PDB file of C-alpha atoms in Angstrom:
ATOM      1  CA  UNK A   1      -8.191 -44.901  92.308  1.00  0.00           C
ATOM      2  CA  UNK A   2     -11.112 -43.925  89.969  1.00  0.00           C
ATOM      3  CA  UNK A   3      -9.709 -46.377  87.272  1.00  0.00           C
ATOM      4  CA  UNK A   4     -10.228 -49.337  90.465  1.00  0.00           C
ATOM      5  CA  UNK A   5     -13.254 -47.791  91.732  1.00  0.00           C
ATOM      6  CA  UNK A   6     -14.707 -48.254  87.964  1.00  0.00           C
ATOM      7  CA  UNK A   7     -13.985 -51.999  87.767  1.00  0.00           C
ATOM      8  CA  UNK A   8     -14.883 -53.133  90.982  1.00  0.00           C
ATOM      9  CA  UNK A   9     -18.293 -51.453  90.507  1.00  0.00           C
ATOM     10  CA  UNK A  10     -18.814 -52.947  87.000  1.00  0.00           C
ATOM     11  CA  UNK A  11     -17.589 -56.658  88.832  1.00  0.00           C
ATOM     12  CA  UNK A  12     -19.959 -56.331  91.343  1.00  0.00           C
ATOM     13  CA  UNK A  13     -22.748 -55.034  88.901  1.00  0.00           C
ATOM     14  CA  UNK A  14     -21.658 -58.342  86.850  1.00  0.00           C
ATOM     15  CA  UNK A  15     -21.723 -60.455  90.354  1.00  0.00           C
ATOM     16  CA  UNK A  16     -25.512 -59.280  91.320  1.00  0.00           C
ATOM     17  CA  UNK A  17     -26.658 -59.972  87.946  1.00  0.00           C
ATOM     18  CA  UNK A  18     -25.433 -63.426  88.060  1.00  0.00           C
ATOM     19  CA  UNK A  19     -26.374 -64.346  91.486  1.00  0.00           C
ATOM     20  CA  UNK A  20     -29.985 -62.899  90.476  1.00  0.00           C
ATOM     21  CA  UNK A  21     -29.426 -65.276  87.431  1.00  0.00           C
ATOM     22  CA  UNK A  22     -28.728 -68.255  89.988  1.00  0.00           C
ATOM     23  CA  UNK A  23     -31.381 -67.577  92.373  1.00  0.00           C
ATOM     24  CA  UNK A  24     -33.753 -67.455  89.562  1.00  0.00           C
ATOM     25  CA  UNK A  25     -32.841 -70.879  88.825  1.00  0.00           C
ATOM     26  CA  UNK A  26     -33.129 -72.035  92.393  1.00  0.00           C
ATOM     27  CA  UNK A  27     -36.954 -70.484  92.773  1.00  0.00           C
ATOM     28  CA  UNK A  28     -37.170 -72.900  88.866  1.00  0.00           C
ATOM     29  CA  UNK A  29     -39.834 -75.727  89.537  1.00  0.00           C
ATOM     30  CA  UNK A  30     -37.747 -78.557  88.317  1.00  0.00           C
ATOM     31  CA  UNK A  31     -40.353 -80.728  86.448  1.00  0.00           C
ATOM     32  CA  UNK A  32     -40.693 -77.994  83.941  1.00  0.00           C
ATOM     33  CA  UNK A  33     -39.015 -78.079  80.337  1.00  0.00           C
ATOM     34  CA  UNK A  34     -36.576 -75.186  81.827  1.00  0.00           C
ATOM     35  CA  UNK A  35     -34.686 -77.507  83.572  1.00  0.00           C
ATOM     36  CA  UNK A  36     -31.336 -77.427  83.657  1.00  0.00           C
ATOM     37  CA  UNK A  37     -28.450 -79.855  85.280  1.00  0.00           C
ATOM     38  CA  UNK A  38     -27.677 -78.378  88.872  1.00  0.00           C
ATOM     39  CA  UNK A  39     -23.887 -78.401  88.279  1.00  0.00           C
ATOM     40  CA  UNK A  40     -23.619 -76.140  85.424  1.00  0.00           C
ATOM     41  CA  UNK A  41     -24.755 -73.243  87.702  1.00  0.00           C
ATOM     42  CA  UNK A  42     -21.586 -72.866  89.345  1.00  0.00           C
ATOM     43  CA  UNK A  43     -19.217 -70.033  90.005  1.00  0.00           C
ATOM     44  CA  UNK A  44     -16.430 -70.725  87.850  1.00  0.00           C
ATOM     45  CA  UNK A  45     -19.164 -70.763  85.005  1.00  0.00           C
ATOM     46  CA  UNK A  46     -20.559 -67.490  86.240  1.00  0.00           C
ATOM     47  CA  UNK A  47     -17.172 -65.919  86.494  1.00  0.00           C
ATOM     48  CA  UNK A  48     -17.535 -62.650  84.671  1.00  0.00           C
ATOM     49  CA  UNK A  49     -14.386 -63.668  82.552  1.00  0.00           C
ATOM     50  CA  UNK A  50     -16.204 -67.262  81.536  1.00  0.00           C
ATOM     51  CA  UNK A  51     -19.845 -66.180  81.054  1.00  0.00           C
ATOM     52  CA  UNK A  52     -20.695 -64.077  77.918  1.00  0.00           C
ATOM     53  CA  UNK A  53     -24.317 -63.217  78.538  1.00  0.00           C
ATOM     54  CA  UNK A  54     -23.994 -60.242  81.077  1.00  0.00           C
ATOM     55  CA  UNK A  55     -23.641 -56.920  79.117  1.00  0.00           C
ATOM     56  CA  UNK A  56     -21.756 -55.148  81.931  1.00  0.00           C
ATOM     57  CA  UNK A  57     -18.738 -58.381  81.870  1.00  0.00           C
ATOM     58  CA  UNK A  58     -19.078 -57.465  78.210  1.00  0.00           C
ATOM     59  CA  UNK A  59     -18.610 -53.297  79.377  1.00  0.00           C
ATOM     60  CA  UNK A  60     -15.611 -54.119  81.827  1.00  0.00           C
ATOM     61  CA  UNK A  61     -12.907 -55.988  79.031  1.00  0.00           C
ATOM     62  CA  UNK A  62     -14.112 -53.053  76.778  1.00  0.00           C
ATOM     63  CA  UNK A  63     -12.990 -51.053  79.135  1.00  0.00           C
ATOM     64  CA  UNK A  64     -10.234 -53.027  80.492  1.00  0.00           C
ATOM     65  CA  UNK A  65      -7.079 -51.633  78.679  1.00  0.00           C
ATOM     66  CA  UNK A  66      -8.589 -47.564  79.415  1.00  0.00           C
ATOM     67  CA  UNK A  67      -8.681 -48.864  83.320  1.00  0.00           C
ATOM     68  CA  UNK A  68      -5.292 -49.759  83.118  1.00  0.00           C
ATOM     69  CA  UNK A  69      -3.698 -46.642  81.284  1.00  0.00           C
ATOM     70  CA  UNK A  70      -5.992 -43.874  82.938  1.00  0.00           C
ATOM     71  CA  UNK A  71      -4.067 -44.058  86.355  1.00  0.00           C
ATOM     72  CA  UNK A  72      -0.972 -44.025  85.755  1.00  0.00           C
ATOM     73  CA  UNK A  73       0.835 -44.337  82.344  1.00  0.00           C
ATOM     74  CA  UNK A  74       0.309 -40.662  81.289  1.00  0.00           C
ATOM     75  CA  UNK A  75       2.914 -39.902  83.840  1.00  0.00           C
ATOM     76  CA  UNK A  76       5.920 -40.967  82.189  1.00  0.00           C
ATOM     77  CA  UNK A  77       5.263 -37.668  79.132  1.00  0.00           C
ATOM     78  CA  UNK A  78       4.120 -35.668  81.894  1.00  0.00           C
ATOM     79  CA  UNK A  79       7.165 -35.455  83.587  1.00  0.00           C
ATOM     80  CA  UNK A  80       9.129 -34.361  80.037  1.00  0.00           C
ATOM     81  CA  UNK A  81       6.506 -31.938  79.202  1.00  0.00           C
ATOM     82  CA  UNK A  82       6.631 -29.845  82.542  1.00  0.00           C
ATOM     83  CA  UNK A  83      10.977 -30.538  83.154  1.00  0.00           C
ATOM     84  CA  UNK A  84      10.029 -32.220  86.349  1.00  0.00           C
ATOM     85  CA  UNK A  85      12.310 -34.811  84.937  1.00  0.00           C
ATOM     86  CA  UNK A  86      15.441 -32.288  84.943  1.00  0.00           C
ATOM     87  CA  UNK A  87      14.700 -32.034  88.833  1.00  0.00           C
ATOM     88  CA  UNK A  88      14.456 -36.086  89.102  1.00  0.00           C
ATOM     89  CA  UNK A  89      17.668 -36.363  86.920  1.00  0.00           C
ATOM     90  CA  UNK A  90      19.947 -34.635  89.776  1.00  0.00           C
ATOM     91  CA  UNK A  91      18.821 -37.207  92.297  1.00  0.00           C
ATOM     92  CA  UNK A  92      18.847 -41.083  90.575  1.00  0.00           C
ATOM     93  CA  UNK A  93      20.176 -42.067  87.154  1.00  0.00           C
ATOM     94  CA  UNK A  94      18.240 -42.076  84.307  1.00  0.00           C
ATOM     95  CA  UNK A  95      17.831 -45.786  84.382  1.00  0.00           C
ATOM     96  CA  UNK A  96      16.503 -46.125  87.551  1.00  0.00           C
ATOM     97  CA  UNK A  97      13.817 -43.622  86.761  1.00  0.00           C
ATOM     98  CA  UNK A  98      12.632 -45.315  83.864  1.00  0.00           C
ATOM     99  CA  UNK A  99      12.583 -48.282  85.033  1.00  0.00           C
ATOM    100  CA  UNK A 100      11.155 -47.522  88.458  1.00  0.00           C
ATOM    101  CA  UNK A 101       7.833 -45.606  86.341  1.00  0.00           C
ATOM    102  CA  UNK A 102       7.585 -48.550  83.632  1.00  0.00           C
ATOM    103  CA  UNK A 103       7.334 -50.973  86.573  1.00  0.00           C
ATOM    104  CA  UNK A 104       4.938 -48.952  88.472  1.00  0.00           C
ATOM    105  CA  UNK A 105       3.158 -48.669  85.248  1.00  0.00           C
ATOM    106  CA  UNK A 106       2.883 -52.411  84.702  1.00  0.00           C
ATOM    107  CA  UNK A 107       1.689 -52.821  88.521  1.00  0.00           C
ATOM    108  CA  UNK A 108      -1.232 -50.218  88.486  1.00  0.00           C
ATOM    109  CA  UNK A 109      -2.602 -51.873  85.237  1.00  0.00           C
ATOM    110  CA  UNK A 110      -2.439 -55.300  86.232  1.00  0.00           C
ATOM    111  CA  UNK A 111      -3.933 -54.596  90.003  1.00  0.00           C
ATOM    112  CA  UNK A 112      -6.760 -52.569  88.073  1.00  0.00           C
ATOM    113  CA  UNK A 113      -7.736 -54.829  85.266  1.00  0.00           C
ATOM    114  CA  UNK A 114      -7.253 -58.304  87.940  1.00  0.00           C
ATOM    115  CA  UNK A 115      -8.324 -57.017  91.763  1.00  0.00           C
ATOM    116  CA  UNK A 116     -11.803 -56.625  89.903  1.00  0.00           C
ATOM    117  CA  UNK A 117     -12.047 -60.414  88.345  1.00  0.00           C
ATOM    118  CA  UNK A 118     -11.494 -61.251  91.757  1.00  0.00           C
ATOM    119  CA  UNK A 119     -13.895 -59.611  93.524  1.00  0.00           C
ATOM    120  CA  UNK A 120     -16.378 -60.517  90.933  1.00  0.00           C
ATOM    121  CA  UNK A 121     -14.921 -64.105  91.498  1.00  0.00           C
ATOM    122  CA  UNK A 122     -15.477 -63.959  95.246  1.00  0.00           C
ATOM    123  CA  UNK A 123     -18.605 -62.448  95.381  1.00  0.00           C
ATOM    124  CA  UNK A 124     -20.316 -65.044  93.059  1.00  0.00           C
ATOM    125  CA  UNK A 125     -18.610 -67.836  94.938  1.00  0.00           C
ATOM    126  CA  UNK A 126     -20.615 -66.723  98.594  1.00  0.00           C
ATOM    127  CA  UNK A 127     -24.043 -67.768  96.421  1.00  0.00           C
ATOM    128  CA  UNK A 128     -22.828 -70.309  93.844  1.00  0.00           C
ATOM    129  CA  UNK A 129     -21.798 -73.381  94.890  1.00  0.00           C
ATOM    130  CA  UNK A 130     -18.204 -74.502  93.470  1.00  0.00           C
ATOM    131  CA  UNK A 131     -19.628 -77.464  91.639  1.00  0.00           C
ATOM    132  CA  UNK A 132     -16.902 -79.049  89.394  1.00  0.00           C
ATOM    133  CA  UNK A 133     -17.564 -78.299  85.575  1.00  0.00           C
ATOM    134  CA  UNK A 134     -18.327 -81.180  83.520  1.00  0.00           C
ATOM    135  CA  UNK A 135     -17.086 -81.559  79.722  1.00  0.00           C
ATOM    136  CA  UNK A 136     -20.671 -82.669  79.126  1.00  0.00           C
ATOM    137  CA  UNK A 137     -22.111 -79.586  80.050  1.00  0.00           C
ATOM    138  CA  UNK A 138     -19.579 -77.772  77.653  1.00  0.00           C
ATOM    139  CA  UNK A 139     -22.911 -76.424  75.302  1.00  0.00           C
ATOM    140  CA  UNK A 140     -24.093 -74.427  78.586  1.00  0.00           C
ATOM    141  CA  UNK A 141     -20.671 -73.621  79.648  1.00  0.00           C
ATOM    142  CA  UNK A 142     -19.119 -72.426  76.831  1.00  0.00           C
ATOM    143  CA  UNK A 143     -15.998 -73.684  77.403  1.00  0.00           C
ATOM    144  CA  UNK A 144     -14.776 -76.173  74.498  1.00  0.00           C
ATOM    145  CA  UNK A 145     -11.507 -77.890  74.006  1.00  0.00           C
ATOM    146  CA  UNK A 146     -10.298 -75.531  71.680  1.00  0.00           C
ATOM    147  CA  UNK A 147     -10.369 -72.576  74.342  1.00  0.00           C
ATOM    148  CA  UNK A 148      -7.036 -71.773  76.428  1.00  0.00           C
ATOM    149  CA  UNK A 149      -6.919 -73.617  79.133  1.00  0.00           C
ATOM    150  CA  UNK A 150      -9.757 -75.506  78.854  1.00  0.00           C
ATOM    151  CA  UNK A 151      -8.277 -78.822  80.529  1.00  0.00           C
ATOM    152  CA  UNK A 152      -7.626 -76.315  83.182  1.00  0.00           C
ATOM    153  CA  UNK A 153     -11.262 -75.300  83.929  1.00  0.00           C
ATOM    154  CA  UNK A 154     -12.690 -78.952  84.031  1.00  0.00           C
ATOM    155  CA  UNK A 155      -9.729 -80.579  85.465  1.00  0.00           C
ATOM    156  CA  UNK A 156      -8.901 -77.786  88.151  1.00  0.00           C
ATOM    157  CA  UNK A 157     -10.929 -74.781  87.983  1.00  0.00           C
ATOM    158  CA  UNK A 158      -9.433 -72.613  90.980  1.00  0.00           C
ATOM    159  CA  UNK A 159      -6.176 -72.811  88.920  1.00  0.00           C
ATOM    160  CA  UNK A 160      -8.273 -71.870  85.936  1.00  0.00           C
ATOM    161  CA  UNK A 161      -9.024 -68.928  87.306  1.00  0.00           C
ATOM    162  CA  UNK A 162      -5.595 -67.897  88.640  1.00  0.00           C
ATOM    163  CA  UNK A 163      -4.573 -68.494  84.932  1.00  0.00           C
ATOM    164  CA  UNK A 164      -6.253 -65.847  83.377  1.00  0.00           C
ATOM    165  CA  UNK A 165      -5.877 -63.479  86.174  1.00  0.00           C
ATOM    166  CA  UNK A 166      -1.896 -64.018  86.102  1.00  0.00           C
ATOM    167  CA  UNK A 167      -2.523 -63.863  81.898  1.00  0.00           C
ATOM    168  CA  UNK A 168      -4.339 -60.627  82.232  1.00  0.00           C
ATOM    169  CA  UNK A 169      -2.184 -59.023  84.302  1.00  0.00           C
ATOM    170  CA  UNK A 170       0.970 -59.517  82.533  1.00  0.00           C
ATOM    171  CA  UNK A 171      -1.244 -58.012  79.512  1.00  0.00           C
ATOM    172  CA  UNK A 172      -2.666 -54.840  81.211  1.00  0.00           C
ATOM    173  CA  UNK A 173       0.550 -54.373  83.069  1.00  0.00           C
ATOM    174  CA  UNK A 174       2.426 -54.217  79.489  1.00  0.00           C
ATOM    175  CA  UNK A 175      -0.494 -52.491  77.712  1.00  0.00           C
ATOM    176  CA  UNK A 176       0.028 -49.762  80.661  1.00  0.00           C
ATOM    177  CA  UNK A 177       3.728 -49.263  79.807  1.00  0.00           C
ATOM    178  CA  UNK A 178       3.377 -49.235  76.271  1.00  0.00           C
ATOM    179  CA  UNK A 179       1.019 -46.697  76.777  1.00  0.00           C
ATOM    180  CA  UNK A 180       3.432 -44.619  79.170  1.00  0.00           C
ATOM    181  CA  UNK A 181       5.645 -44.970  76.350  1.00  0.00           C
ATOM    182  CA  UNK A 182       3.446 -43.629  73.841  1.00  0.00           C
ATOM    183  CA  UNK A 183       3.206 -40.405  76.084  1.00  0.00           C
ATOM    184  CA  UNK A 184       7.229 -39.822  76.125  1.00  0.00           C
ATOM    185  CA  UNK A 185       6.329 -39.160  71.953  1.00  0.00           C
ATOM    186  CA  UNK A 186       2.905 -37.614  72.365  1.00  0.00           C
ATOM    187  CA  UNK A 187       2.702 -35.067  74.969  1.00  0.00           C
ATOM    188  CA  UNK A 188      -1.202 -34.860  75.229  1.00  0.00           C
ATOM    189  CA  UNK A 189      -2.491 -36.598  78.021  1.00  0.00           C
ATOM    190  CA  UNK A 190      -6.184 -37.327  76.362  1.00  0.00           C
ATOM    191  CA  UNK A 191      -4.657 -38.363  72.978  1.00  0.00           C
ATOM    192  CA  UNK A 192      -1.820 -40.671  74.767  1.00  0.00           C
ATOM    193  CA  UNK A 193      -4.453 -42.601  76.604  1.00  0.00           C
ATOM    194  CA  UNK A 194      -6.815 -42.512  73.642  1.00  0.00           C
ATOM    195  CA  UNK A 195      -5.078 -43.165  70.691  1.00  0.00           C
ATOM    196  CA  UNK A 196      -3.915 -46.380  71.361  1.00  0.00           C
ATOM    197  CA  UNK A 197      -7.534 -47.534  72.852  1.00  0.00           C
ATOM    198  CA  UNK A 198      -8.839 -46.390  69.751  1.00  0.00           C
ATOM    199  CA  UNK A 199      -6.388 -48.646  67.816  1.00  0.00           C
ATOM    200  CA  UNK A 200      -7.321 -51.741  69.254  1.00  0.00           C
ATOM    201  CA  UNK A 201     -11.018 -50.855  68.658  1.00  0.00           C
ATOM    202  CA  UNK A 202      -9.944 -50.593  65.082  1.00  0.00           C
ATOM    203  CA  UNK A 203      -8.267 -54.195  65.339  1.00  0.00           C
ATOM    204  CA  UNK A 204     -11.386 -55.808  67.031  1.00  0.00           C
ATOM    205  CA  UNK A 205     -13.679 -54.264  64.415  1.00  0.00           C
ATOM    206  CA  UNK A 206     -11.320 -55.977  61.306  1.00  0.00           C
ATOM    207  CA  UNK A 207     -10.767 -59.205  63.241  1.00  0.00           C
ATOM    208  CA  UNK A 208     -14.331 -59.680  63.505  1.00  0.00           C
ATOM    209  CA  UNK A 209     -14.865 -58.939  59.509  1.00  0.00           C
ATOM    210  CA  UNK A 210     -11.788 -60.507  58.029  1.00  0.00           C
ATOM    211  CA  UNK A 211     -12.279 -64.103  58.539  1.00  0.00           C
ATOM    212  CA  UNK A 212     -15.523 -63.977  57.158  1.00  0.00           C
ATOM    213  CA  UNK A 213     -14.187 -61.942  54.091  1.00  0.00           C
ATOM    214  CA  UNK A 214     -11.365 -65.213  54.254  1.00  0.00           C
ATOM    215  CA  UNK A 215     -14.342 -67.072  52.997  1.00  0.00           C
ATOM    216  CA  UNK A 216     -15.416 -68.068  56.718  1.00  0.00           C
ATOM    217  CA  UNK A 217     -12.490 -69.895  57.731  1.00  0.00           C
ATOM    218  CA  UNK A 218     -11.940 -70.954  61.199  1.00  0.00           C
ATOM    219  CA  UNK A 219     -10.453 -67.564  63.063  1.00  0.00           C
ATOM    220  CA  UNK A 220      -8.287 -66.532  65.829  1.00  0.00           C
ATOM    221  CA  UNK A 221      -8.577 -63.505  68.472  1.00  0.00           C
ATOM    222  CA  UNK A 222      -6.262 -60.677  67.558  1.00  0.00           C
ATOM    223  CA  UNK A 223      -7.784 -58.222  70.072  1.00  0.00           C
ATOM    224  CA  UNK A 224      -6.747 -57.196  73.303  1.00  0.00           C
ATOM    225  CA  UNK A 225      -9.879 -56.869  74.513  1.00  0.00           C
ATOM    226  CA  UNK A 226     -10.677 -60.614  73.549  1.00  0.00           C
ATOM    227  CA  UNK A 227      -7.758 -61.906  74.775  1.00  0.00           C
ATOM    228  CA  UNK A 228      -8.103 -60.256  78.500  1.00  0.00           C
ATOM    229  CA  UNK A 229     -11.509 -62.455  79.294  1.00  0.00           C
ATOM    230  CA  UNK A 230     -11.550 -66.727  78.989  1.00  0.00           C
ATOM    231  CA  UNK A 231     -15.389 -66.547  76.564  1.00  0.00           C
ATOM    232  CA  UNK A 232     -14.801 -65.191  73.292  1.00  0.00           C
ATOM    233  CA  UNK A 233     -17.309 -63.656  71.583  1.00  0.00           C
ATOM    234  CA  UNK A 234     -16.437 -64.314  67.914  1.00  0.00           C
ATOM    235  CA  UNK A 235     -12.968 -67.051  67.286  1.00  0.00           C
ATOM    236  CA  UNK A 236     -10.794 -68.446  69.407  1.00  0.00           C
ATOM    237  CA  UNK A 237      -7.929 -67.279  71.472  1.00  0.00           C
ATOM    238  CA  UNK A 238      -4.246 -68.489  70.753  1.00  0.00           C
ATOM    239  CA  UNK A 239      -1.406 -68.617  73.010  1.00  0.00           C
ATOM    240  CA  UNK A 240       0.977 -67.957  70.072  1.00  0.00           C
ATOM    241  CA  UNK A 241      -0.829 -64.653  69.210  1.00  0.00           C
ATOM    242  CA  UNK A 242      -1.262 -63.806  73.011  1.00  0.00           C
ATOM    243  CA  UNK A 243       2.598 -64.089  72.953  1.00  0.00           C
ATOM    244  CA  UNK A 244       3.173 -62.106  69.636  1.00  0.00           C
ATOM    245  CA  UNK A 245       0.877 -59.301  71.292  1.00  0.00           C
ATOM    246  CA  UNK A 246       3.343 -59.244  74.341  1.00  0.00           C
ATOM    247  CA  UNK A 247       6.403 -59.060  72.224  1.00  0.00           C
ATOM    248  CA  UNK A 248       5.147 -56.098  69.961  1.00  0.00           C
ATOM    249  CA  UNK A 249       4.593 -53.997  73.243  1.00  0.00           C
ATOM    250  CA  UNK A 250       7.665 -55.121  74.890  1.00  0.00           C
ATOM    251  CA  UNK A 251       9.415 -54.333  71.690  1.00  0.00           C
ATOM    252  CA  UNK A 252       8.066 -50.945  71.783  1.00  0.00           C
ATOM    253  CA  UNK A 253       8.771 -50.606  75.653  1.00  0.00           C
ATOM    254  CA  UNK A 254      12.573 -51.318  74.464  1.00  0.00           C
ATOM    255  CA  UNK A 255      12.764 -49.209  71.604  1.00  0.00           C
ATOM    256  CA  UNK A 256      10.806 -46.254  73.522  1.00  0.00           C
ATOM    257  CA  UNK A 257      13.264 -46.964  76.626  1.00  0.00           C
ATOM    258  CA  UNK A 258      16.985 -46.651  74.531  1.00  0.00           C
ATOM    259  CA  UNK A 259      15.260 -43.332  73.008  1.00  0.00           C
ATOM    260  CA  UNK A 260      15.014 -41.781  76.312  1.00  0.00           C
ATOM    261  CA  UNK A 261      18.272 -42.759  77.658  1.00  0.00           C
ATOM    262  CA  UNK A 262      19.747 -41.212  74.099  1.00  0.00           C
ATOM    263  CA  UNK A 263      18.235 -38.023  75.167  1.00  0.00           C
ATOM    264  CA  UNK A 264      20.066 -35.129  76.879  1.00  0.00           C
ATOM    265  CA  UNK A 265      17.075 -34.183  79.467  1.00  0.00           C
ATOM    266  CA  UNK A 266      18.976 -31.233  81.397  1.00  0.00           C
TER     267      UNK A 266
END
């Protein structure tokens, strides 16, 4: 519940900021040189996953994949570490248990990382008007034709939206059983949940250097944390490498998963 209560706060931090943004805009006198075209102040612009000017959207996918593990995914060790799972053993099969906690897992993280886009969604949209993104305004916007699902956000933008929220919570619902996997191999609830957080703050830091050590070539987002929100701060996202991601950690999940069931637990 913390974990939730986190998010939501830092998506309605996000919303007020915006709507302040808009407003500002509103009170603008029009003949001045900071004009800009009505329709790119709209709230699927201003969504905290699209914009990329708001430090605390910025905050919230840093935070994303320690919102998803903190409730719930250091369970999974816990129960090995204290027996409980002897006592659980006598009652269900082994398979049911781990398969009832992984999907529990994958649940929490996806309502905590998603509920949040939403009600930073919903907020902005009782301020902003839903104008429909133009490819013209795509400078201001920031969303180009090489982003994923671009033809989404200025063809149909509600479905846009949906997109990445279904995207994100497949990703923070598998990032949160990976995690619960980790803990069946380290026992330490603080170094389950922040070892692997610290890992993919190790990735982002490379991805953003090795392209430019490449000799500047075009790059791609190899960071969970890039790859949860639709504006990118540095390269673009790819659906192949979104995919890879998903595979490694449902790899893991399946590797992690036949090592349990190999183990004699009573």
């Amino acid at each position: 519940m913390v974990a939730l209560l986190v998010g939501v706060a830092l998506a309605l931090t996000s919303a007020a900021l915006q709507i302040d943004r808009y407003l500002q805009y509103v009170a603008l006198d029009f003949s001045s040189e900071k004009y800009y075209p009505p329709h790119i102040y709209n709230c699927f612009g201003m969504w905290m996953s699209v914009e990329f000017i708001n430090p605390t959207s910025l905050l919230f996918y840093r935070m994303a994949p320690l919102l998803a593990a903190v409730p719930f995914s250091w369970s999974l060790g816990e129960d090995f570490r204290t027996g409980y799972i002897s006592q659980l053993r006598t009652r269900k099969p082994m398979p049911a248990y781990i398969i009832g906690k992984l999907t529990a897992c994958f649940l929490v993280g996806g309502i905590v990382v998603v509920f949040p886009q939403l009600v930073n969604f919903v907020a902005i949209a009782c301020f902003v008007p839903a104008y429909m993104p133009d490819i013209t305004d795509a400078m201001y916007l920031g969303i180009f034709d090489d982003n994923l699902f671009s033809g989404l956000f200025y063809g149909s933008p509600v479905l846009y939206v949906l997109s990445y929220c279904a995207l994100d919570f497949i990703l923070a619902g598998l990032w949160s059983g990976f995690v619960a996997c980790v803990s069946y191999f380290v026992r330490n609830r603080v170094l389950t949940i922040a070892a692997p957080y610290l890992a993919l703050a190790i990735i982002q830091v490379v991805n953003e250097r090795i392209f430019i050590l490449l000799g500047g070539i075009k790059g791609i987002q190899l960071s969970l944390f890039e790859n949860l929100r639709a504006a990118t701060s540095m390269y673009v996202q790819s659906m192949d490498v979104i995919v890879a991601e998903s595979m490694v950690l449902l790899l893991f999940v399946a590797l992690s998963v036949w090592a349990i069931l190999k183990r004699d637990c009573l």
